[in-house]
Amino acid sequence: MPQIPEKLQELTVGQLAARSGAAVSALHFYESKGLIHSRRTSGNQRRFSRDTLRRVAFVRAAQRVGIPLATIREALAELPEGRTPTADDWARLSESWRSELDERIKQLNRLRDHLTDCIGCGCLSLETCVLSNPDDAFGERRAGSRLLVERRGSAARSGRRPSGAREPEVPCCGD
């Protein structure tokens, strides 16, 4: 790993990428999402403060365990004056993310355990398909799995449906 001289307080994007292990494009993306910040030189080049290394490490560690970038951004925004996260910050935040991760693990284990229950034809048309109809959510209304397509965002923009309206249920494979 390249060493950064102690006297160097600002890093180019290339130096930050080399030291952090993150691709330059990832650093640009992180900056566009407000996870890290840079200043621009008179030549319009990015310069990152040295403590950005810790922020990038924080973001990458959180991403590796499946924390969404929006959640990471919110966590970083809670730090006083946008300071760099400390080990105590990581301990506190990672503890708060634990239940979310536990729930995801539970869901993934459930999907894995029921994967072979699928009929394998691709339509997932079973009365109580654990993949397309978890907990038989539609079973109370009628037999057969139903796909519920929500198009709130795109439908509202196109004017096809009022905001928040749902597409009608579409029977799968003629159920």
Short mmCIF file of N, CA and C in Angstrom, two decimals:
data_model
loop_
_atom_site.label_atom_id
_atom_site.label_comp_id
_atom_site.label_asym_id
_atom_site.label_seq_id
_atom_site.Cartn_x
_atom_site.Cartn_y
_atom_site.Cartn_z
N MET A 1 0.84 -1.16 0.00
CA MET A 1 0.00 0.00 0.00
C MET A 1 0.89 1.24 0.00
N PRO A 2 0.64 2.19 -0.91
CA PRO A 2 1.48 3.37 -0.97
C PRO A 2 1.39 4.20 0.31
N GLN A 3 2.52 4.68 0.74
CA GLN A 3 2.56 5.52 1.93
C GLN A 3 2.37 6.97 1.52
N ILE A 4 1.68 7.72 2.36
CA ILE A 4 1.46 9.14 2.11
C ILE A 4 2.32 9.90 3.10
N PRO A 5 3.16 10.79 2.61
CA PRO A 5 3.99 11.56 3.53
C PRO A 5 3.15 12.29 4.56
N GLU A 6 3.61 12.31 5.80
CA GLU A 6 2.88 12.95 6.90
C GLU A 6 2.56 14.41 6.62
N LYS A 7 3.49 15.11 5.95
CA LYS A 7 3.29 16.54 5.71
C LYS A 7 2.20 16.80 4.66
N LEU A 8 1.86 15.79 3.88
CA LEU A 8 0.85 15.94 2.85
C LEU A 8 -0.53 15.86 3.51
N GLN A 9 -1.24 16.97 3.52
CA GLN A 9 -2.55 17.01 4.17
C GLN A 9 -3.71 16.86 3.20
N GLU A 10 -3.43 17.00 1.92
CA GLU A 10 -4.47 16.82 0.92
C GLU A 10 -4.01 15.80 -0.11
N LEU A 11 -4.97 15.03 -0.60
CA LEU A 11 -4.68 13.96 -1.55
C LEU A 11 -5.41 14.21 -2.86
N THR A 12 -4.77 13.81 -3.95
CA THR A 12 -5.48 13.81 -5.22
C THR A 12 -6.41 12.61 -5.22
N VAL A 13 -7.31 12.55 -6.16
CA VAL A 13 -8.22 11.42 -6.24
C VAL A 13 -7.44 10.14 -6.52
N GLY A 14 -6.36 10.23 -7.30
CA GLY A 14 -5.54 9.06 -7.58
C GLY A 14 -4.83 8.55 -6.33
N GLN A 15 -4.31 9.49 -5.51
CA GLN A 15 -3.65 9.09 -4.27
C GLN A 15 -4.66 8.47 -3.31
N LEU A 16 -5.84 9.07 -3.22
CA LEU A 16 -6.87 8.53 -2.35
C LEU A 16 -7.28 7.13 -2.81
N ALA A 17 -7.40 6.93 -4.12
CA ALA A 17 -7.77 5.62 -4.66
C ALA A 17 -6.68 4.59 -4.35
N ALA A 18 -5.43 4.97 -4.57
CA ALA A 18 -4.33 4.04 -4.34
C ALA A 18 -4.24 3.65 -2.87
N ARG A 19 -4.43 4.59 -1.99
CA ARG A 19 -4.29 4.32 -0.56
C ARG A 19 -5.49 3.58 0.02
N SER A 20 -6.70 3.92 -0.47
CA SER A 20 -7.92 3.34 0.09
C SER A 20 -8.30 2.01 -0.57
N GLY A 21 -7.82 1.79 -1.77
CA GLY A 21 -8.20 0.58 -2.50
C GLY A 21 -9.50 0.74 -3.26
N ALA A 22 -10.11 1.90 -3.20
CA ALA A 22 -11.35 2.16 -3.93
C ALA A 22 -11.01 2.70 -5.32
N ALA A 23 -11.78 2.34 -6.30
CA ALA A 23 -11.57 2.85 -7.65
C ALA A 23 -11.87 4.35 -7.69
N VAL A 24 -11.21 5.04 -8.60
CA VAL A 24 -11.45 6.47 -8.76
C VAL A 24 -12.93 6.72 -9.04
N SER A 25 -13.53 5.88 -9.87
CA SER A 25 -14.95 6.05 -10.19
C SER A 25 -15.82 5.88 -8.94
N ALA A 26 -15.43 4.98 -8.04
CA ALA A 26 -16.18 4.80 -6.79
C ALA A 26 -16.05 6.04 -5.93
N LEU A 27 -14.88 6.64 -5.88
CA LEU A 27 -14.68 7.86 -5.09
C LEU A 27 -15.51 9.00 -5.66
N HIS A 28 -15.57 9.11 -6.97
CA HIS A 28 -16.42 10.13 -7.60
C HIS A 28 -17.88 9.88 -7.24
N PHE A 29 -18.28 8.62 -7.27
CA PHE A 29 -19.65 8.26 -6.92
C PHE A 29 -19.94 8.60 -5.46
N TYR A 30 -19.03 8.23 -4.55
CA TYR A 30 -19.21 8.56 -3.14
C TYR A 30 -19.35 10.06 -2.95
N GLU A 31 -18.57 10.81 -3.68
CA GLU A 31 -18.65 12.27 -3.56
C GLU A 31 -20.00 12.77 -4.07
N SER A 32 -20.46 12.22 -5.18
CA SER A 32 -21.75 12.65 -5.73
C SER A 32 -22.90 12.34 -4.78
N LYS A 33 -22.73 11.31 -3.95
CA LYS A 33 -23.76 10.93 -2.98
C LYS A 33 -23.59 11.61 -1.62
N GLY A 34 -22.59 12.48 -1.50
CA GLY A 34 -22.39 13.21 -0.26
C GLY A 34 -21.71 12.42 0.85
N LEU A 35 -21.05 11.32 0.50
CA LEU A 35 -20.37 10.51 1.51
C LEU A 35 -18.98 11.04 1.83
N ILE A 36 -18.33 11.62 0.84
CA ILE A 36 -17.03 12.26 1.02
C ILE A 36 -17.08 13.61 0.33
N HIS A 37 -16.14 14.46 0.66
CA HIS A 37 -16.12 15.82 0.10
C HIS A 37 -14.71 16.18 -0.33
N SER A 38 -14.63 17.02 -1.35
CA SER A 38 -13.33 17.51 -1.80
C SER A 38 -13.45 19.01 -2.03
N ARG A 39 -12.30 19.62 -2.18
CA ARG A 39 -12.29 21.01 -2.63
C ARG A 39 -11.67 20.99 -4.01
N ARG A 40 -11.87 22.04 -4.77
CA ARG A 40 -11.31 22.13 -6.12
C ARG A 40 -10.16 23.13 -6.12
N THR A 41 -9.11 22.76 -6.84
CA THR A 41 -7.98 23.66 -6.99
C THR A 41 -8.33 24.70 -8.06
N SER A 42 -7.43 25.65 -8.26
CA SER A 42 -7.66 26.66 -9.31
C SER A 42 -7.70 25.99 -10.69
N GLY A 43 -7.09 24.82 -10.82
CA GLY A 43 -7.14 24.05 -12.07
C GLY A 43 -8.30 23.08 -12.11
N ASN A 44 -9.23 23.19 -11.17
CA ASN A 44 -10.44 22.39 -11.07
C ASN A 44 -10.16 20.91 -10.76
N GLN A 45 -9.04 20.64 -10.09
CA GLN A 45 -8.73 19.28 -9.67
C GLN A 45 -9.24 19.07 -8.25
N ARG A 46 -9.69 17.85 -8.00
CA ARG A 46 -10.18 17.51 -6.66
C ARG A 46 -9.00 17.36 -5.70
N ARG A 47 -9.20 17.83 -4.48
CA ARG A 47 -8.26 17.59 -3.39
C ARG A 47 -9.07 17.16 -2.18
N PHE A 48 -8.68 16.02 -1.62
CA PHE A 48 -9.37 15.45 -0.48
C PHE A 48 -8.50 15.62 0.76
N SER A 49 -9.13 15.96 1.87
CA SER A 49 -8.37 16.03 3.11
C SER A 49 -7.92 14.63 3.49
N ARG A 50 -6.84 14.54 4.21
CA ARG A 50 -6.25 13.26 4.58
C ARG A 50 -7.23 12.37 5.36
N ASP A 51 -8.10 12.98 6.16
CA ASP A 51 -9.04 12.18 6.95
C ASP A 51 -10.14 11.53 6.10
N THR A 52 -10.18 11.86 4.82
CA THR A 52 -11.14 11.21 3.92
C THR A 52 -10.83 9.71 3.81
N LEU A 53 -9.58 9.34 4.04
CA LEU A 53 -9.22 7.92 4.03
C LEU A 53 -10.07 7.13 5.02
N ARG A 54 -10.26 7.69 6.22
CA ARG A 54 -11.06 7.00 7.23
C ARG A 54 -12.53 6.95 6.81
N ARG A 55 -13.03 8.02 6.21
CA ARG A 55 -14.42 8.03 5.75
C ARG A 55 -14.63 6.96 4.68
N VAL A 56 -13.69 6.86 3.75
CA VAL A 56 -13.81 5.85 2.69
C VAL A 56 -13.76 4.45 3.31
N ALA A 57 -12.87 4.24 4.25
CA ALA A 57 -12.79 2.94 4.92
C ALA A 57 -14.10 2.62 5.63
N PHE A 58 -14.69 3.61 6.27
CA PHE A 58 -15.97 3.46 6.96
C PHE A 58 -17.06 3.06 5.96
N VAL A 59 -17.14 3.79 4.85
CA VAL A 59 -18.16 3.53 3.82
C VAL A 59 -17.99 2.12 3.25
N ARG A 60 -16.77 1.76 2.92
CA ARG A 60 -16.53 0.45 2.31
C ARG A 60 -16.82 -0.68 3.29
N ALA A 61 -16.48 -0.51 4.55
CA ALA A 61 -16.77 -1.55 5.55
C ALA A 61 -18.28 -1.71 5.71
N ALA A 62 -19.00 -0.60 5.76
CA ALA A 62 -20.46 -0.67 5.90
C ALA A 62 -21.09 -1.31 4.66
N GLN A 63 -20.58 -0.97 3.49
CA GLN A 63 -21.10 -1.58 2.26
C GLN A 63 -20.86 -3.09 2.25
N ARG A 64 -19.70 -3.51 2.70
CA ARG A 64 -19.37 -4.95 2.69
C ARG A 64 -20.35 -5.77 3.52
N VAL A 65 -20.92 -5.17 4.56
CA VAL A 65 -21.89 -5.92 5.36
C VAL A 65 -23.32 -5.66 4.90
N GLY A 66 -23.48 -4.95 3.79
CA GLY A 66 -24.80 -4.80 3.19
C GLY A 66 -25.59 -3.57 3.58
N ILE A 67 -24.95 -2.59 4.18
CA ILE A 67 -25.67 -1.37 4.56
C ILE A 67 -25.84 -0.50 3.32
N PRO A 68 -27.06 -0.06 3.02
CA PRO A 68 -27.28 0.78 1.84
C PRO A 68 -26.57 2.13 1.98
N LEU A 69 -26.15 2.69 0.85
CA LEU A 69 -25.43 3.97 0.87
C LEU A 69 -26.25 5.09 1.51
N ALA A 70 -27.55 5.08 1.31
CA ALA A 70 -28.39 6.13 1.92
C ALA A 70 -28.31 6.06 3.44
N THR A 71 -28.28 4.86 3.99
CA THR A 71 -28.18 4.68 5.43
C THR A 71 -26.80 5.12 5.93
N ILE A 72 -25.78 4.82 5.15
CA ILE A 72 -24.42 5.24 5.51
C ILE A 72 -24.33 6.76 5.50
N ARG A 73 -24.90 7.38 4.48
CA ARG A 73 -24.88 8.85 4.38
C ARG A 73 -25.58 9.47 5.58
N GLU A 74 -26.72 8.92 5.97
CA GLU A 74 -27.45 9.44 7.14
C GLU A 74 -26.60 9.32 8.40
N ALA A 75 -25.91 8.20 8.54
CA ALA A 75 -25.06 7.99 9.72
C ALA A 75 -23.92 9.01 9.75
N LEU A 76 -23.29 9.23 8.61
CA LEU A 76 -22.19 10.20 8.54
C LEU A 76 -22.69 11.62 8.78
N ALA A 77 -23.90 11.91 8.33
CA ALA A 77 -24.45 13.26 8.51
C ALA A 77 -24.75 13.56 9.98
N GLU A 78 -24.94 12.52 10.79
CA GLU A 78 -25.22 12.71 12.21
C GLU A 78 -23.98 13.08 13.02
N LEU A 79 -22.80 12.87 12.44
CA LEU A 79 -21.58 13.17 13.17
C LEU A 79 -21.42 14.68 13.30
N PRO A 80 -20.94 15.15 14.44
CA PRO A 80 -20.78 16.60 14.65
C PRO A 80 -19.86 17.22 13.61
N GLU A 81 -20.34 18.30 13.02
CA GLU A 81 -19.57 19.08 12.06
C GLU A 81 -18.94 18.25 10.96
N GLY A 82 -19.61 17.17 10.55
CA GLY A 82 -19.12 16.34 9.47
C GLY A 82 -17.77 15.69 9.74
N ARG A 83 -17.45 15.47 10.99
CA ARG A 83 -16.13 14.93 11.33
C ARG A 83 -15.98 13.49 10.87
N THR A 84 -14.77 13.04 10.86
CA THR A 84 -14.44 11.68 10.46
C THR A 84 -14.90 10.71 11.53
N PRO A 85 -15.50 9.58 11.13
CA PRO A 85 -15.96 8.60 12.13
C PRO A 85 -14.80 7.98 12.91
N THR A 86 -15.06 7.74 14.16
CA THR A 86 -14.07 7.10 15.04
C THR A 86 -14.45 5.64 15.25
N ALA A 87 -13.60 4.93 15.96
CA ALA A 87 -13.91 3.53 16.30
C ALA A 87 -15.17 3.46 17.15
N ASP A 88 -15.36 4.42 18.05
CA ASP A 88 -16.58 4.45 18.86
C ASP A 88 -17.82 4.68 18.00
N ASP A 89 -17.69 5.55 16.98
CA ASP A 89 -18.81 5.78 16.06
C ASP A 89 -19.17 4.48 15.34
N TRP A 90 -18.14 3.77 14.87
CA TRP A 90 -18.40 2.50 14.17
C TRP A 90 -19.10 1.52 15.10
N ALA A 91 -18.64 1.43 16.34
CA ALA A 91 -19.23 0.48 17.29
C ALA A 91 -20.70 0.82 17.52
N ARG A 92 -21.00 2.09 17.71
CA ARG A 92 -22.38 2.52 17.95
C ARG A 92 -23.25 2.26 16.73
N LEU A 93 -22.79 2.66 15.56
CA LEU A 93 -23.59 2.50 14.34
C LEU A 93 -23.74 1.04 13.94
N SER A 94 -22.67 0.28 14.07
CA SER A 94 -22.77 -1.13 13.68
C SER A 94 -23.73 -1.88 14.59
N GLU A 95 -23.80 -1.48 15.84
CA GLU A 95 -24.76 -2.11 16.76
C GLU A 95 -26.19 -1.79 16.32
N SER A 96 -26.41 -0.54 15.89
CA SER A 96 -27.77 -0.16 15.44
C SER A 96 -28.14 -0.86 14.13
N TRP A 97 -27.16 -1.23 13.32
CA TRP A 97 -27.44 -1.91 12.06
C TRP A 97 -27.59 -3.42 12.25
N ARG A 98 -27.23 -3.93 13.38
CA ARG A 98 -27.23 -5.38 13.61
C ARG A 98 -28.62 -6.00 13.39
N SER A 99 -29.67 -5.40 13.91
CA SER A 99 -31.00 -6.01 13.76
C SER A 99 -31.44 -6.03 12.31
N GLU A 100 -31.10 -4.99 11.56
CA GLU A 100 -31.43 -4.96 10.14
C GLU A 100 -30.70 -6.08 9.40
N LEU A 101 -29.44 -6.27 9.73
CA LEU A 101 -28.67 -7.35 9.11
C LEU A 101 -29.19 -8.72 9.51
N ASP A 102 -29.55 -8.87 10.78
CA ASP A 102 -30.11 -10.14 11.25
C ASP A 102 -31.38 -10.48 10.48
N GLU A 103 -32.22 -9.49 10.23
CA GLU A 103 -33.46 -9.71 9.49
C GLU A 103 -33.16 -10.12 8.05
N ARG A 104 -32.20 -9.46 7.42
CA ARG A 104 -31.83 -9.84 6.06
C ARG A 104 -31.28 -11.26 6.00
N ILE A 105 -30.47 -11.62 6.97
CA ILE A 105 -29.92 -12.98 7.03
C ILE A 105 -31.05 -14.00 7.17
N LYS A 106 -32.02 -13.68 8.01
CA LYS A 106 -33.17 -14.56 8.20
C LYS A 106 -33.94 -14.74 6.88
N GLN A 107 -34.15 -13.64 6.15
CA GLN A 107 -34.86 -13.72 4.88
C GLN A 107 -34.07 -14.53 3.85
N LEU A 108 -32.76 -14.30 3.79
CA LEU A 108 -31.93 -15.05 2.84
C LEU A 108 -31.91 -16.54 3.17
N ASN A 109 -31.81 -16.86 4.44
CA ASN A 109 -31.84 -18.28 4.84
C ASN A 109 -33.17 -18.91 4.46
N ARG A 110 -34.25 -18.18 4.64
CA ARG A 110 -35.57 -18.69 4.28
C ARG A 110 -35.66 -18.92 2.78
N LEU A 111 -35.18 -17.98 1.99
CA LEU A 111 -35.19 -18.15 0.54
C LEU A 111 -34.34 -19.35 0.13
N ARG A 112 -33.16 -19.47 0.71
CA ARG A 112 -32.28 -20.59 0.39
C ARG A 112 -32.95 -21.92 0.75
N ASP A 113 -33.55 -21.99 1.91
CA ASP A 113 -34.15 -23.23 2.37
C ASP A 113 -35.36 -23.64 1.54
N HIS A 114 -36.03 -22.67 0.92
CA HIS A 114 -37.24 -22.97 0.14
C HIS A 114 -36.99 -22.94 -1.37
N LEU A 115 -35.77 -22.70 -1.77
CA LEU A 115 -35.47 -22.60 -3.19
C LEU A 115 -35.86 -23.86 -3.95
N THR A 116 -35.63 -25.01 -3.37
CA THR A 116 -35.96 -26.26 -4.05
C THR A 116 -37.46 -26.54 -4.06
N ASP A 117 -38.24 -25.78 -3.29
CA ASP A 117 -39.69 -25.94 -3.31
C ASP A 117 -40.32 -25.36 -4.57
N CYS A 118 -39.58 -24.54 -5.28
CA CYS A 118 -40.07 -23.92 -6.51
C CYS A 118 -40.23 -25.01 -7.57
N ILE A 119 -41.25 -24.88 -8.40
CA ILE A 119 -41.48 -25.90 -9.42
C ILE A 119 -40.49 -25.79 -10.56
N GLY A 120 -39.74 -24.71 -10.61
CA GLY A 120 -38.65 -24.60 -11.56
C GLY A 120 -39.01 -24.22 -12.98
N CYS A 121 -40.26 -23.98 -13.27
CA CYS A 121 -40.62 -23.63 -14.65
C CYS A 121 -40.47 -22.14 -14.92
N GLY A 122 -40.28 -21.37 -13.89
CA GLY A 122 -40.10 -19.94 -14.08
C GLY A 122 -41.35 -19.11 -13.82
N CYS A 123 -42.52 -19.74 -13.85
CA CYS A 123 -43.74 -18.95 -13.66
C CYS A 123 -44.10 -18.80 -12.19
N LEU A 124 -43.60 -19.69 -11.34
CA LEU A 124 -43.88 -19.65 -9.90
C LEU A 124 -45.37 -19.69 -9.61
N SER A 125 -46.12 -20.43 -10.42
CA SER A 125 -47.56 -20.50 -10.26
C SER A 125 -47.94 -21.66 -9.35
N LEU A 126 -47.86 -21.43 -8.07
CA LEU A 126 -48.24 -22.42 -7.08
C LEU A 126 -49.25 -21.77 -6.14
N GLU A 127 -50.07 -22.58 -5.52
CA GLU A 127 -51.04 -22.00 -4.60
C GLU A 127 -50.38 -21.25 -3.47
N THR A 128 -49.31 -21.79 -2.96
CA THR A 128 -48.61 -21.12 -1.86
C THR A 128 -47.11 -21.14 -2.12
N CYS A 129 -46.69 -20.48 -3.17
CA CYS A 129 -45.28 -20.42 -3.52
C CYS A 129 -44.54 -19.54 -2.52
N VAL A 130 -43.53 -20.12 -1.87
CA VAL A 130 -42.81 -19.38 -0.85
C VAL A 130 -41.88 -18.33 -1.44
N LEU A 131 -41.66 -18.38 -2.76
CA LEU A 131 -40.81 -17.37 -3.38
C LEU A 131 -41.61 -16.18 -3.90
N SER A 132 -42.69 -16.44 -4.65
CA SER A 132 -43.46 -15.33 -5.20
C SER A 132 -44.62 -14.92 -4.30
N ASN A 133 -44.96 -15.75 -3.34
CA ASN A 133 -46.09 -15.47 -2.47
C ASN A 133 -45.73 -15.81 -1.02
N PRO A 134 -44.72 -15.11 -0.45
CA PRO A 134 -44.29 -15.46 0.91
C PRO A 134 -45.44 -15.32 1.90
N ASP A 135 -45.50 -16.23 2.82
CA ASP A 135 -46.54 -16.25 3.85
C ASP A 135 -47.95 -16.32 3.27
N ASP A 136 -48.06 -16.77 2.01
CA ASP A 136 -49.34 -16.91 1.33
C ASP A 136 -50.19 -15.66 1.47
N ALA A 137 -49.58 -14.50 1.17
CA ALA A 137 -50.24 -13.21 1.35
C ALA A 137 -51.53 -13.09 0.55
N PHE A 138 -51.59 -13.73 -0.63
CA PHE A 138 -52.77 -13.60 -1.45
C PHE A 138 -53.74 -14.76 -1.28
N GLY A 139 -53.35 -15.77 -0.52
CA GLY A 139 -54.15 -16.96 -0.35
C GLY A 139 -55.50 -16.70 0.28
N GLU A 140 -55.61 -15.66 1.06
CA GLU A 140 -56.89 -15.35 1.71
C GLU A 140 -57.93 -14.88 0.70
N ARG A 141 -57.47 -14.29 -0.41
CA ARG A 141 -58.41 -13.75 -1.39
C ARG A 141 -58.77 -14.74 -2.49
N ARG A 142 -57.77 -15.50 -2.99
CA ARG A 142 -58.03 -16.49 -4.03
C ARG A 142 -56.87 -17.44 -4.14
N ALA A 143 -57.08 -18.57 -4.79
CA ALA A 143 -56.03 -19.57 -4.96
C ALA A 143 -55.05 -19.13 -6.04
N GLY A 144 -53.84 -19.64 -5.97
CA GLY A 144 -52.82 -19.31 -6.97
C GLY A 144 -52.03 -18.10 -6.54
N SER A 145 -50.76 -18.10 -6.88
CA SER A 145 -49.96 -16.92 -6.53
C SER A 145 -50.29 -15.79 -7.48
N ARG A 146 -50.23 -14.62 -7.01
CA ARG A 146 -50.52 -13.44 -7.80
C ARG A 146 -49.32 -12.51 -7.70
N LEU A 147 -49.05 -11.85 -8.80
CA LEU A 147 -47.97 -10.88 -8.80
C LEU A 147 -48.58 -9.49 -8.64
N LEU A 148 -48.06 -8.75 -7.72
CA LEU A 148 -48.56 -7.42 -7.47
C LEU A 148 -47.48 -6.45 -7.91
N VAL A 149 -47.77 -5.71 -8.95
CA VAL A 149 -46.78 -4.80 -9.52
C VAL A 149 -47.11 -3.39 -9.07
N GLU A 150 -46.17 -2.77 -8.40
CA GLU A 150 -46.36 -1.39 -7.99
C GLU A 150 -45.54 -0.50 -8.90
N ARG A 151 -46.20 0.45 -9.48
CA ARG A 151 -45.52 1.38 -10.38
C ARG A 151 -45.82 2.81 -9.97
N ARG A 152 -45.73 3.06 -8.71
CA ARG A 152 -46.09 4.38 -8.21
C ARG A 152 -45.29 5.49 -8.88
N GLY A 153 -43.99 5.35 -8.86
CA GLY A 153 -43.14 6.42 -9.38
C GLY A 153 -43.33 6.65 -10.86
N SER A 154 -43.17 5.60 -11.69
CA SER A 154 -43.24 5.79 -13.14
C SER A 154 -44.66 6.09 -13.59
N ALA A 155 -45.65 5.48 -12.95
CA ALA A 155 -47.04 5.73 -13.36
C ALA A 155 -47.44 7.16 -13.03
N ALA A 156 -47.00 7.66 -11.90
CA ALA A 156 -47.35 9.02 -11.51
C ALA A 156 -46.74 10.02 -12.48
N ARG A 157 -45.51 9.76 -12.93
CA ARG A 157 -44.85 10.67 -13.86
C ARG A 157 -45.50 10.62 -15.23
N SER A 158 -45.98 9.44 -15.66
CA SER A 158 -46.55 9.32 -16.99
C SER A 158 -48.02 9.73 -17.03
N GLY A 159 -48.64 9.88 -15.86
CA GLY A 159 -50.03 10.30 -15.82
C GLY A 159 -51.01 9.17 -16.03
N ARG A 160 -50.55 7.95 -16.07
CA ARG A 160 -51.45 6.82 -16.31
C ARG A 160 -52.33 6.52 -15.12
N ARG A 161 -51.82 6.70 -13.91
CA ARG A 161 -52.58 6.39 -12.70
C ARG A 161 -52.31 7.48 -11.68
N PRO A 162 -53.25 7.69 -10.81
CA PRO A 162 -52.99 8.64 -9.73
C PRO A 162 -51.83 8.14 -8.87
N SER A 163 -51.13 9.07 -8.27
CA SER A 163 -50.01 8.70 -7.41
C SER A 163 -50.46 7.76 -6.31
N GLY A 164 -49.70 6.68 -6.12
CA GLY A 164 -50.01 5.71 -5.07
C GLY A 164 -50.94 4.60 -5.53
N ALA A 165 -51.49 4.72 -6.74
CA ALA A 165 -52.38 3.66 -7.22
C ALA A 165 -51.57 2.45 -7.61
N ARG A 166 -52.16 1.30 -7.43
CA ARG A 166 -51.47 0.05 -7.75
C ARG A 166 -52.02 -0.54 -9.02
N GLU A 167 -51.14 -1.26 -9.71
CA GLU A 167 -51.58 -2.03 -10.86
C GLU A 167 -52.53 -3.12 -10.36
N PRO A 168 -53.47 -3.56 -11.17
CA PRO A 168 -54.31 -4.68 -10.74
C PRO A 168 -53.49 -5.95 -10.64
N GLU A 169 -53.99 -6.88 -9.87
CA GLU A 169 -53.32 -8.16 -9.74
C GLU A 169 -53.33 -8.86 -11.08
N VAL A 170 -52.21 -9.46 -11.41
CA VAL A 170 -52.08 -10.17 -12.68
C VAL A 170 -51.93 -11.65 -12.37
N PRO A 171 -52.85 -12.48 -12.84
CA PRO A 171 -52.71 -13.90 -12.58
C PRO A 171 -51.47 -14.43 -13.26
N CYS A 172 -50.82 -15.33 -12.62
CA CYS A 172 -49.61 -15.95 -13.16
C CYS A 172 -49.99 -17.21 -13.91
N CYS A 173 -49.63 -17.33 -15.17
CA CYS A 173 -49.87 -18.51 -16.00
C CYS A 173 -51.34 -18.92 -16.03
N GLY A 174 -52.22 -17.96 -16.08
CA GLY A 174 -53.63 -18.25 -16.25
C GLY A 174 -54.36 -18.72 -14.99
N ASP A 175 -53.75 -18.59 -13.82
CA ASP A 175 -54.44 -18.99 -12.59
C ASP A 175 -55.73 -18.22 -12.44
#
